[in-house]
Coordinates of C-alpha atoms and ligand atoms in Angstrom, one line a residue:
Chain A
M558 CA 233.6 -107.2 -128.6
S559 CA 237.2 -107.4 -128.8
K560 CA 239.7 -108.8 -131.4
A561 CA 240.5 -112.6 -130.9
I562 CA 243.3 -112.0 -134.0
E563 CA 244.5 -108.9 -135.5
V564 CA 246.5 -109.3 -138.5
K565 CA 248.7 -106.1 -140.1
N566 CA 250.7 -106.2 -143.4
L567 CA 251.5 -109.6 -143.3
K568 CA 254.1 -110.8 -145.8
Y569 CA 255.6 -114.1 -146.4
R570 CA 257.4 -116.0 -149.2
Y571 CA 258.4 -119.8 -149.2
S572 CA 261.5 -119.4 -151.3
D573 CA 263.1 -116.6 -153.5
D574 CA 260.2 -116.1 -156.0
S575 CA 256.9 -114.1 -155.3
L576 CA 255.4 -113.2 -152.2
T577 CA 252.8 -116.1 -151.2
I578 CA 251.0 -114.0 -148.6
D579 CA 251.2 -110.2 -150.2
D580 CA 250.4 -107.7 -147.3
I581 CA 247.1 -109.3 -145.7
S582 CA 245.5 -107.4 -143.1
F583 CA 242.4 -108.4 -141.5
S584 CA 240.8 -108.9 -137.7
I585 CA 238.5 -111.4 -136.0
E586 CA 236.0 -110.6 -133.4
K587 CA 236.4 -112.8 -130.6
G588 CA 233.7 -115.8 -130.4
S589 CA 232.7 -115.0 -134.5
Y590 CA 232.7 -117.5 -137.0
T591 CA 234.9 -116.9 -139.7
T592 CA 235.4 -118.6 -142.8
I593 CA 238.3 -118.4 -145.3
I594 CA 237.8 -118.9 -149.2
G595 CA 240.0 -118.9 -152.4
H596 CA 241.0 -121.5 -154.8
N597 CA 243.7 -123.9 -154.2
G598 CA 247.0 -122.5 -154.0
S599 CA 245.8 -118.9 -153.2
G600 CA 247.6 -119.3 -149.6
K601 CA 245.1 -119.9 -147.1
S602 CA 246.8 -123.0 -145.3
T603 CA 249.8 -120.7 -145.3
I604 CA 247.8 -118.0 -143.6
A605 CA 247.0 -120.7 -141.0
K606 CA 250.3 -122.0 -140.2
L607 CA 251.6 -118.2 -139.9
L608 CA 248.6 -117.7 -137.4
L609 CA 249.9 -120.6 -135.3
G610 CA 253.7 -119.7 -135.4
L611 CA 254.3 -123.2 -137.7
L612 CA 255.8 -120.8 -140.2
E613 CA 257.7 -117.4 -139.4
K614 CA 256.4 -114.4 -140.5
Q615 CA 258.9 -112.3 -142.6
S616 CA 257.2 -108.8 -142.1
G617 CA 253.9 -107.3 -140.4
S618 CA 252.1 -108.3 -137.1
I619 CA 249.7 -111.0 -135.8
L620 CA 248.3 -110.5 -132.5
I621 CA 246.4 -113.4 -131.3
D622 CA 244.2 -112.5 -128.3
G623 CA 246.0 -109.1 -127.8
I624 CA 249.3 -111.0 -127.6
E625 CA 251.8 -110.0 -130.2
L626 CA 253.1 -113.3 -131.9
N627 CA 256.7 -113.9 -132.0
Y628 CA 259.2 -116.6 -131.2
E629 CA 259.7 -115.8 -127.6
N630 CA 256.1 -116.9 -126.6
L631 CA 254.9 -119.4 -128.7
D632 CA 254.2 -121.4 -126.0
Q633 CA 251.8 -119.0 -124.7
I634 CA 250.2 -118.5 -127.9
R635 CA 249.5 -122.3 -128.2
N636 CA 247.6 -122.2 -125.2
K637 CA 245.3 -119.8 -126.9
I638 CA 245.0 -120.9 -130.7
G639 CA 244.9 -124.6 -131.9
I640 CA 244.3 -126.0 -135.1
V641 CA 242.9 -129.3 -137.1
F642 CA 244.3 -130.1 -140.4
Q643 CA 243.0 -131.5 -143.5
N644 CA 244.4 -135.1 -143.5
P645 CA 242.8 -137.6 -140.4
D646 CA 245.6 -139.8 -140.7
N647 CA 248.9 -137.3 -140.3
Q648 CA 247.7 -135.5 -137.4
F649 CA 247.0 -138.6 -134.8
I650 CA 250.1 -138.4 -132.9
G651 CA 249.1 -141.2 -130.0
S652 CA 248.9 -144.9 -130.7
T653 CA 245.4 -144.9 -129.4
V654 CA 242.7 -142.3 -129.0
R655 CA 243.2 -141.9 -125.6
D656 CA 247.0 -141.8 -126.3
D657 CA 246.2 -138.8 -128.8
I658 CA 244.2 -136.8 -126.7
A659 CA 247.0 -137.1 -124.0
F660 CA 249.7 -135.7 -126.3
G661 CA 248.8 -131.9 -125.8
L662 CA 248.0 -132.3 -122.3
E663 CA 251.7 -134.1 -121.6
N664 CA 252.9 -131.0 -123.7
H665 CA 251.4 -128.3 -121.5
C666 CA 252.2 -130.1 -118.4
V667 CA 248.9 -130.8 -117.0
E668 CA 249.3 -132.6 -113.6
R669 CA 248.9 -136.3 -114.5
E670 CA 245.7 -137.1 -112.1
K671 CA 243.8 -134.8 -113.9
M672 CA 244.5 -136.0 -117.5
D673 CA 242.1 -138.9 -117.4
P674 CA 239.0 -136.8 -116.4
I675 CA 240.1 -134.5 -119.3
I676 CA 240.3 -137.2 -121.6
E677 CA 237.2 -138.7 -121.1
S678 CA 235.0 -135.6 -121.1
F679 CA 236.3 -134.3 -124.4
A680 CA 236.1 -137.9 -125.9
K681 CA 232.3 -137.7 -124.7
K682 CA 231.9 -134.6 -126.2
V683 CA 233.1 -135.3 -129.6
N684 CA 231.4 -139.1 -129.0
M685 CA 234.2 -141.2 -129.0
T686 CA 233.9 -142.5 -125.5
D687 CA 233.5 -146.2 -126.7
F688 CA 236.8 -145.7 -128.9
L689 CA 239.0 -144.5 -126.6
E690 CA 241.5 -147.6 -126.5
S691 CA 241.2 -148.0 -130.3
E692 CA 244.2 -147.6 -132.8
P693 CA 243.9 -144.9 -135.7
T694 CA 243.6 -147.7 -138.2
K695 CA 240.6 -149.1 -136.7
L696 CA 239.0 -145.6 -137.1
S697 CA 237.1 -143.6 -139.9
G698 CA 238.1 -140.5 -141.1
G699 CA 235.4 -138.7 -139.6
Q700 CA 236.2 -140.3 -136.2
K701 CA 239.8 -139.4 -136.5
Q702 CA 238.8 -135.9 -137.0
R703 CA 236.5 -135.8 -134.2
V704 CA 239.7 -137.0 -132.0
A705 CA 241.8 -134.0 -133.3
I706 CA 239.0 -132.0 -132.4
A707 CA 238.7 -133.2 -128.7
S708 CA 242.5 -133.2 -128.8
V709 CA 242.7 -129.5 -129.6
L710 CA 239.5 -128.9 -127.4
A711 CA 241.3 -130.6 -124.2
M712 CA 244.0 -127.7 -124.4
D713 CA 241.4 -125.3 -123.3
L714 CA 241.8 -123.0 -126.3
K715 CA 239.6 -120.1 -127.6
I716 CA 240.4 -120.1 -131.1
I717 CA 240.5 -123.0 -133.4
V718 CA 241.4 -123.2 -136.8
F719 CA 240.0 -125.6 -139.2
D720 CA 242.0 -126.2 -142.3
E721 CA 239.8 -127.8 -144.8
A722 CA 239.4 -130.4 -141.9
T723 CA 236.1 -132.2 -143.6
S724 CA 237.5 -132.3 -147.2
M725 CA 238.9 -135.6 -147.2
L726 CA 235.5 -137.2 -145.6
D727 CA 232.7 -139.2 -147.2
P728 CA 229.5 -136.9 -147.0
T729 CA 228.4 -138.4 -143.5
G730 CA 231.6 -137.5 -141.8
K731 CA 231.6 -134.2 -143.6
R732 CA 228.2 -133.5 -141.8
E733 CA 228.7 -134.7 -138.8
I734 CA 231.9 -132.7 -138.4
N735 CA 230.2 -129.8 -139.6
R736 CA 227.5 -129.8 -136.9
L737 CA 230.1 -130.7 -134.0
I738 CA 232.0 -127.1 -135.2
K739 CA 228.7 -125.5 -134.9
E740 CA 227.8 -126.9 -131.7
L741 CA 231.2 -126.0 -130.3
H742 CA 231.0 -122.3 -131.5
E743 CA 227.3 -122.0 -129.8
E744 CA 228.0 -123.6 -126.8
N745 CA 231.4 -122.5 -125.9
E746 CA 232.3 -119.3 -127.5
I747 CA 235.2 -120.4 -129.2
T748 CA 235.9 -118.5 -132.0
I749 CA 236.0 -120.4 -135.2
I750 CA 238.1 -119.8 -138.1
S751 CA 237.2 -122.4 -140.8
I752 CA 239.1 -122.4 -143.9
T753 CA 236.5 -124.0 -146.4
H754 CA 235.1 -125.1 -149.9
D755 CA 231.6 -125.6 -148.7
I756 CA 229.6 -122.5 -149.6
E757 CA 226.6 -123.6 -147.4
E758 CA 229.2 -123.5 -144.3
V759 CA 230.4 -119.9 -145.7
A760 CA 226.9 -118.8 -146.1
Q761 CA 226.1 -119.6 -142.5
S762 CA 229.2 -117.8 -141.0
D763 CA 229.4 -114.3 -139.8
N764 CA 232.1 -113.2 -141.7
V765 CA 234.3 -114.3 -144.9
L766 CA 237.7 -113.7 -146.0
V767 CA 238.4 -114.1 -149.4
I768 CA 241.8 -114.9 -150.7
D769 CA 243.2 -114.6 -154.2
N770 CA 247.0 -115.2 -155.0
G771 CA 247.9 -114.3 -151.6
R772 CA 246.2 -110.9 -151.4
L773 CA 243.1 -110.4 -149.3
A774 CA 240.3 -109.9 -152.1
M775 CA 237.3 -109.2 -150.6
S776 CA 236.1 -109.7 -146.8
G777 CA 232.8 -108.9 -144.9
S778 CA 229.4 -110.6 -144.3
P779 CA 228.4 -113.6 -146.5
E780 CA 225.9 -111.5 -148.2
K781 CA 228.3 -108.7 -148.9
V782 CA 230.7 -111.1 -150.5
F783 CA 228.1 -113.5 -152.6
S784 CA 226.5 -110.0 -154.2
K785 CA 229.9 -109.5 -155.8
E786 CA 229.1 -112.4 -158.0
K787 CA 231.5 -111.4 -161.1
V788 CA 234.1 -111.0 -158.8
M789 CA 233.5 -114.5 -157.1
V790 CA 233.1 -116.2 -160.9
K791 CA 236.4 -114.5 -161.4
M792 CA 238.6 -116.1 -159.0
K793 CA 236.6 -119.2 -160.1
L794 CA 234.8 -119.1 -156.5
D795 CA 231.2 -120.6 -156.2
I796 CA 228.1 -119.0 -154.6
P797 CA 225.3 -120.4 -153.8
F798 CA 222.1 -121.0 -155.7
V799 CA 220.0 -118.5 -154.0
Y800 CA 222.4 -115.9 -154.0
K801 CA 222.9 -116.3 -157.9
L802 CA 219.3 -116.2 -158.4
G803 CA 218.9 -112.8 -156.1
N804 CA 221.9 -111.1 -158.2
S805 CA 220.2 -112.2 -161.7
L806 CA 217.0 -110.9 -160.3
R807 CA 218.2 -107.7 -159.1
A808 CA 220.1 -107.2 -162.3
K809 CA 216.5 -107.6 -164.0
G810 CA 215.2 -105.1 -161.6
V811 CA 213.3 -107.0 -159.3
K812 CA 213.6 -106.1 -155.5
V813 CA 214.5 -109.1 -153.8
S814 CA 216.8 -108.8 -150.6
N815 CA 220.2 -110.8 -150.1
T816 CA 219.0 -113.9 -148.2
L817 CA 220.1 -117.8 -148.5
D818 CA 216.2 -118.5 -147.6
L819 CA 215.1 -119.8 -150.6
E820 CA 211.1 -119.7 -149.3
R821 CA 211.5 -115.9 -148.5
M822 CA 213.0 -115.3 -152.0
A823 CA 209.8 -117.3 -153.2
D824 CA 207.6 -115.1 -151.5
E825 CA 209.3 -111.8 -152.4
V826 CA 209.4 -112.9 -155.9
C827 CA 205.5 -113.3 -155.6
Q828 CA 204.9 -110.0 -154.0
Y829 CA 206.7 -108.6 -156.7
I830 CA 204.6 -109.9 -159.1
L831 CA 201.2 -109.4 -157.2
K832 CA 202.3 -105.3 -157.0
K833 CA 203.1 -105.1 -160.6
Chain B
M1104 CA 253.5 -161.0 -143.5
N1105 CA 251.1 -161.9 -140.9
N1106 CA 252.5 -165.2 -140.6
I1107 CA 255.5 -164.2 -138.8
A1108 CA 255.7 -165.0 -135.3
L1109 CA 258.6 -163.6 -134.0
G1110 CA 258.4 -160.0 -132.5
K1111 CA 254.6 -159.9 -133.0
Y1112 CA 252.4 -158.7 -129.9
I1113 CA 249.7 -160.9 -128.8
P1114 CA 246.8 -159.4 -126.7
L1115 CA 246.0 -161.7 -124.0
N1116 CA 245.0 -160.7 -120.7
S1117 CA 247.7 -162.6 -118.4
F1118 CA 249.9 -162.7 -115.6
V1119 CA 253.1 -162.2 -117.8
H1120 CA 251.3 -159.7 -120.1
K1121 CA 250.2 -157.4 -116.9
L1122 CA 254.1 -157.3 -115.6
D1123 CA 256.0 -154.1 -116.0
P1124 CA 257.6 -154.1 -119.4
R1125 CA 260.8 -153.0 -117.2
T1126 CA 260.5 -156.3 -115.1
K1127 CA 260.3 -158.3 -118.6
I1128 CA 263.3 -156.5 -120.4
I1129 CA 265.5 -157.0 -117.1
A1130 CA 264.4 -160.6 -117.0
M1131 CA 264.9 -161.2 -120.4
M1132 CA 268.8 -159.9 -120.3
F1133 CA 269.4 -161.9 -116.9
L1134 CA 267.7 -165.3 -118.4
L1135 CA 269.9 -164.5 -121.9
V1136 CA 273.0 -164.5 -119.6
A1137 CA 272.2 -167.4 -117.7
I1138 CA 271.7 -169.7 -120.9
F1139 CA 275.6 -169.0 -121.5
I1140 CA 276.8 -169.9 -118.2
P1141 CA 278.0 -173.5 -119.1
V1142 CA 276.7 -175.9 -116.5
G1143 CA 275.4 -178.4 -119.1
F1144 CA 271.9 -179.8 -119.0
T1145 CA 271.0 -178.9 -115.4
G1146 CA 271.3 -175.3 -116.5
Y1147 CA 269.1 -175.7 -119.3
G1148 CA 266.6 -177.8 -117.4
I1149 CA 266.2 -175.1 -115.0
I1150 CA 265.8 -172.5 -117.3
G1151 CA 263.8 -174.6 -119.5
V1152 CA 261.2 -175.6 -116.3
F1153 CA 261.1 -171.5 -115.3
L1154 CA 260.1 -171.0 -119.0
I1155 CA 257.3 -173.7 -119.3
I1156 CA 255.6 -172.1 -116.3
A1157 CA 256.0 -168.7 -117.9
L1158 CA 254.7 -169.8 -121.1
I1159 CA 252.1 -171.4 -119.1
L1160 CA 251.3 -168.0 -117.1
S1161 CA 251.4 -166.0 -120.3
K1162 CA 248.3 -168.0 -121.8
L1163 CA 250.5 -168.1 -125.0
S1164 CA 250.2 -171.2 -127.3
F1165 CA 253.3 -173.7 -127.5
S1166 CA 252.5 -173.6 -131.5
F1167 CA 253.1 -170.1 -131.5
V1168 CA 256.3 -170.3 -129.8
W1169 CA 257.2 -173.3 -132.5
Q1170 CA 256.2 -171.1 -135.1
S1171 CA 258.9 -168.6 -134.1
F1172 CA 261.2 -171.6 -133.8
K1173 CA 260.7 -173.5 -137.2
P1174 CA 262.5 -170.5 -139.5
T1175 CA 265.9 -171.6 -137.2
L1176 CA 265.5 -175.2 -138.0
F1177 CA 267.4 -175.1 -141.6
M1178 CA 270.3 -173.5 -139.3
L1179 CA 270.3 -176.6 -137.2
V1180 CA 270.6 -179.3 -139.5
F1181 CA 273.5 -177.2 -141.0
L1182 CA 275.2 -176.7 -137.7
L1183 CA 274.9 -180.5 -137.0
A1184 CA 276.5 -181.3 -140.0
I1185 CA 279.4 -179.2 -139.3
N1186 CA 279.7 -180.5 -136.0
M1187 CA 279.8 -184.0 -136.9
F1188 CA 283.1 -183.2 -138.9
I1189 CA 284.6 -181.0 -136.8
I1190 CA 284.3 -182.3 -133.5
K1191 CA 286.1 -185.3 -132.6
T1192 CA 286.0 -185.6 -128.6
G1193 CA 284.2 -188.4 -126.6
D1194 CA 283.1 -191.9 -127.8
I1195 CA 283.0 -192.7 -131.0
L1196 CA 278.9 -193.5 -131.7
L1197 CA 279.1 -194.6 -135.1
T1198 CA 281.4 -195.4 -137.8
I1199 CA 280.4 -195.0 -141.2
G1200 CA 283.3 -196.2 -144.1
T1201 CA 286.4 -193.8 -142.8
F1202 CA 283.6 -191.4 -140.8
N1203 CA 283.5 -191.7 -137.2
L1204 CA 280.3 -189.8 -135.3
Y1205 CA 281.6 -189.1 -131.9
S1206 CA 279.5 -188.5 -128.9
G1207 CA 280.9 -184.8 -128.2
A1208 CA 279.7 -183.5 -131.7
V1209 CA 275.8 -184.8 -130.6
I1210 CA 276.4 -183.3 -127.3
Q1211 CA 277.7 -180.1 -128.5
T1212 CA 274.8 -179.8 -131.4
V1213 CA 272.5 -180.6 -128.9
Y1214 CA 273.7 -177.7 -126.6
I1215 CA 273.3 -175.1 -129.5
V1216 CA 269.9 -176.2 -130.3
L1217 CA 268.4 -175.9 -126.6
R1218 CA 270.4 -172.6 -126.4
L1219 CA 268.8 -171.1 -129.4
L1220 CA 265.3 -172.7 -128.2
L1221 CA 265.9 -171.1 -125.2
M1222 CA 266.7 -167.7 -126.4
I1223 CA 263.9 -167.5 -128.8
V1224 CA 261.4 -168.5 -126.3
I1225 CA 262.5 -165.5 -123.9
T1226 CA 262.6 -162.9 -127.1
T1227 CA 259.0 -164.1 -128.3
M1228 CA 257.7 -164.2 -124.9
L1229 CA 258.9 -160.4 -124.3
T1230 CA 257.3 -159.1 -127.5
A1231 CA 254.3 -161.5 -127.3
T1232 CA 253.0 -160.1 -124.5
T1233 CA 254.3 -156.5 -124.4
K1234 CA 252.7 -153.9 -126.3
P1235 CA 255.7 -151.9 -128.7
L1236 CA 255.1 -148.8 -127.0
D1237 CA 255.3 -150.4 -123.5
L1238 CA 258.7 -151.9 -124.6
T1239 CA 259.6 -148.5 -125.7
M1240 CA 258.4 -146.6 -122.5
G1241 CA 260.4 -149.3 -120.3
L1242 CA 263.5 -149.0 -122.3
E1243 CA 263.3 -145.3 -122.0
D1244 CA 263.3 -146.0 -118.3
L1245 CA 265.7 -148.4 -117.7
L1246 CA 268.2 -146.0 -120.1
S1247 CA 266.8 -143.1 -118.3
P1248 CA 270.3 -142.7 -116.2
L1249 CA 272.1 -141.9 -119.6
A1250 CA 269.9 -138.9 -120.0
K1251 CA 272.4 -137.2 -117.3
L1252 CA 275.1 -138.2 -120.2
N1253 CA 273.2 -135.8 -122.5
V1254 CA 271.9 -138.8 -124.5
P1255 CA 268.5 -137.5 -125.5
T1256 CA 266.5 -141.1 -124.5
H1257 CA 263.3 -139.1 -124.5
D1258 CA 263.5 -138.3 -128.2
I1259 CA 264.8 -141.4 -129.2
A1260 CA 261.5 -142.8 -127.5
M1261 CA 259.5 -140.7 -128.8
M1262 CA 260.6 -141.4 -132.5
I1263 CA 260.3 -145.0 -132.1
S1264 CA 256.9 -144.6 -130.6
L1265 CA 255.9 -142.4 -133.9
A1266 CA 257.7 -145.1 -136.1
L1267 CA 255.8 -147.8 -134.4
R1268 CA 252.6 -145.5 -134.8
F1269 CA 253.0 -145.0 -138.3
I1270 CA 254.0 -148.7 -139.5
P1271 CA 250.3 -149.8 -139.9
T1272 CA 249.6 -146.4 -141.6
L1273 CA 252.4 -146.8 -144.2
L1274 CA 251.5 -150.5 -144.9
E1275 CA 248.0 -149.2 -145.8
E1276 CA 249.7 -146.5 -148.0
A1277 CA 251.8 -149.3 -149.9
Q1278 CA 248.7 -151.1 -150.5
R1279 CA 246.7 -148.7 -151.9
I1280 CA 249.8 -147.6 -154.3
L1281 CA 250.4 -151.2 -155.3
K1282 CA 246.5 -151.6 -156.1
A1283 CA 246.6 -147.9 -158.1
Q1284 CA 250.0 -149.1 -159.7
A1285 CA 248.5 -152.6 -160.8
S1286 CA 245.3 -150.9 -162.2
R1287 CA 247.7 -149.0 -164.6
G1288 CA 249.1 -152.3 -165.4
V1289 CA 252.0 -152.7 -163.5
D1290 CA 252.8 -156.1 -162.7
M1291 CA 254.6 -156.7 -159.1
E1292 CA 255.0 -160.6 -159.7
S1293 CA 256.2 -161.7 -163.2
G1294 CA 258.3 -160.3 -165.9
S1295 CA 262.2 -159.8 -166.3
F1296 CA 264.7 -158.5 -163.8
K1297 CA 264.4 -155.3 -165.4
E1298 CA 260.8 -155.0 -164.9
K1299 CA 260.7 -156.0 -161.7
I1300 CA 262.9 -153.3 -160.6
Q1301 CA 260.6 -150.8 -162.3
A1302 CA 257.9 -152.3 -160.6
I1303 CA 259.2 -152.0 -157.3
L1304 CA 260.3 -148.3 -158.0
S1305 CA 257.0 -147.6 -159.2
L1306 CA 256.0 -148.7 -155.6
I1307 CA 258.7 -147.2 -153.4
V1308 CA 258.9 -143.2 -155.1
P1309 CA 255.2 -142.8 -154.1
L1310 CA 255.4 -144.3 -151.0
F1311 CA 258.9 -142.0 -150.1
V1312 CA 256.9 -138.7 -151.6
S1313 CA 253.9 -139.5 -149.4
S1314 CA 256.2 -140.2 -146.2
F1315 CA 257.7 -137.0 -146.4
Q1316 CA 254.4 -135.5 -146.7
K1317 CA 253.1 -137.4 -143.6
A1318 CA 256.3 -136.1 -141.4
D1319 CA 255.8 -132.5 -142.5
D1320 CA 252.3 -132.9 -141.5
L1321 CA 252.8 -134.5 -138.5
A1322 CA 255.7 -131.8 -137.5
D1323 CA 253.2 -129.4 -137.9
A1324 CA 250.6 -131.2 -135.8
M1325 CA 253.1 -131.8 -133.0
E1326 CA 254.3 -128.2 -132.6
A1327 CA 250.7 -126.8 -133.1
R1328 CA 249.8 -129.2 -130.1
G1329 CA 252.8 -127.7 -128.0
Y1330 CA 255.5 -130.1 -128.6
V1331 CA 259.0 -128.6 -128.2
V1332 CA 262.2 -131.1 -128.9
G1333 CA 263.8 -131.8 -125.6
A1334 CA 261.2 -129.5 -123.4
K1335 CA 260.0 -130.7 -120.2
R1336 CA 256.6 -132.6 -120.6
V1337 CA 254.5 -134.3 -118.0
R1338 CA 254.0 -138.2 -119.4
Y1339 CA 250.4 -139.6 -119.6
K1340 CA 251.3 -142.8 -119.2
Q1341 CA 253.1 -144.3 -115.8
L1342 CA 254.7 -147.6 -115.3
K1343 CA 253.7 -149.7 -112.4
F1344 CA 256.2 -151.9 -110.4
T1345 CA 253.9 -154.5 -108.3
F1346 CA 254.5 -157.7 -106.4
S1347 CA 254.3 -160.0 -109.3
D1348 CA 257.1 -157.7 -110.6
F1349 CA 259.2 -158.4 -107.6
I1350 CA 258.2 -162.1 -107.5
T1351 CA 259.4 -162.7 -111.0
L1352 CA 262.4 -160.5 -110.5
V1353 CA 263.6 -162.5 -107.4
A1354 CA 263.0 -166.0 -109.3
V1355 CA 265.1 -164.8 -112.5
I1356 CA 267.9 -163.6 -110.2
G1357 CA 267.6 -166.7 -108.5
I1358 CA 268.0 -169.0 -111.4
L1359 CA 271.0 -166.5 -112.5
V1360 CA 272.7 -166.9 -109.1
G1361 CA 272.2 -170.6 -108.5
L1362 CA 273.7 -171.0 -112.2
I1363 CA 276.7 -169.0 -111.1
L1364 CA 277.0 -170.9 -108.2
L1365 CA 276.7 -174.3 -110.0
K1366 CA 279.5 -173.2 -112.0
V1367 CA 281.9 -172.0 -109.6
L1368 CA 281.1 -174.8 -106.8
Ligands
ADP1794 N1 256.3 -125.8 -148.4 C1 256.0 -125.0 -149.1 N2 257.4 -124.8 -150.1 C2 257.2 -124.2 -151.1 N3 256.1 -123.9 -151.3 C3 254.7 -123.8 -151.1 C4 254.8 -124.7 -149.6 N4 253.5 -125.0 -149.2 C5 253.1 -124.2 -150.3 N5 253.7 -123.8 -151.2 C6 253.1 -122.7 -152.2 O1 252.4 -121.6 -152.0 C7 251.2 -121.4 -152.2 C8 250.1 -121.5 -151.4 O2 249.8 -122.8 -150.9 P1 248.7 -122.9 -149.7 O3 249.0 -122.0 -148.6 O4 248.9 -124.1 -149.4 O5 247.6 -122.6 -150.7 P2 246.0 -123.2 -150.2 O6 245.8 -123.5 -149.0 O7 245.2 -121.9 -150.5 O8 245.4 -124.3 -151.2 C9 250.7 -122.4 -153.6 O9 251.6 -122.2 -154.6 C10 251.9 -123.4 -152.9 O10 252.5 -124.4 -154.2
MG1795 MG1 245.4 -125.4 -148.3

């Protein structure tokens, strides 16, 4: 598999004080589902904005789908990578759902005759067909986020960044959006980068990047990251209960595997007791 | 906030609603000019009949238009009073002590009332039957010749449509802040002048902060979706000039030319 994103020695500071992003390097496989975790203010959103060229990197390099991001080819980059932000209201640009999905198409100079079919097919994909003429004030947060996703999808992108896209939603909205993201990932082979506080989502991802104070503290599979419980606790990051249990059991000499599956853990514990 | 009829869009499905916004803007300007051609009651009669027909076609209720007119009544009474003292032409209609009421004063006042009434009906009809965004788009198209003179008509139109898009959002936000401050004991209604100023500040400051945050976020969202200031883009919504538009414009131009001829001949 080739790389969707390659970041090398990325540095960024907002003003004269300390580096907000301090020499971060990582790469993301095409078609993978990567989660980024880290406590508030660690620099996650800054990384997302740097990847999209919304902030200008100060040193290092960013390759998006093999193309080096610089200020001459931003339009090319934005044909490849899109973003869904946290606040549903502040990214709703059009005055209706239809206009909002059209906005990106207008910018990418899609032919006018082709816009309606595109808008309708993506509204259907996110289950918003009945709301095409609705204004944003008449929609719930979850519905607005679905529109934001449709707007990004309509631009035919290969990589989508979600910056805490569900953190302002109620539990139902959260569940809906998470399911939709997973569906998109599985059906369309879109590379997903999700900045999140939801440990269930992290546990299900292919790859985790842990950001702490502008540095990449850890990266790898969720199993690998969650097995470093002490480091995680030190960074004030939560890990799923099953991992905590597994870690404690292993510390006591009970040989259980690193799994998120509680049933499997129970079986292994029983087997261990039987063997003893 | 909700009982102001002037400038409010009323979503109905009518002949006037379906007209091209450009037609409506041009018609409005021509009619406003027509009102100021001094041909007396004949002119106002012709424009009035045209507007009554348009009002019926627009399915707006007469009481709605009356609501827009009501706030100006006070001003009219005032004007009438001034005219009575100033204008001394025509016949004397009435004498009270040393004060004479002349017919000229009455006619002049009626003219002003009629003119104002017609102007309000015209503008109310335009805003009540045209979505703010369509109005913006119509204006952008009509001003497009100015783009050749490097006037950023498109950017201006984009700014107006974003402002329109965010008015309801900001109103919601203001209400939320109002409630939050009320729950902390801020009283917007009563209190001394100084307390009132403080109460208003407690609303305005957070509203400003959140507006700047919104503007920042919005700029990021727009840029991420490929918007570049001044760059070429394809417009999704297209205005359509139909036969109804043609008829409407012919009628309006007819009125304007007719009144000019009446004046000249
Ligand atoms: N526009 C900005 N100007 C100055 N400092 C900023 C700005 N945005 C974020 N920061 C600072 O940069 C750091 C990282 O912020 P951010 O990337 O938003 O973190 P996260 O998304 O992980 O919560 C924080 O300390 C924050 O205060
Ligand atoms: Mg953030």
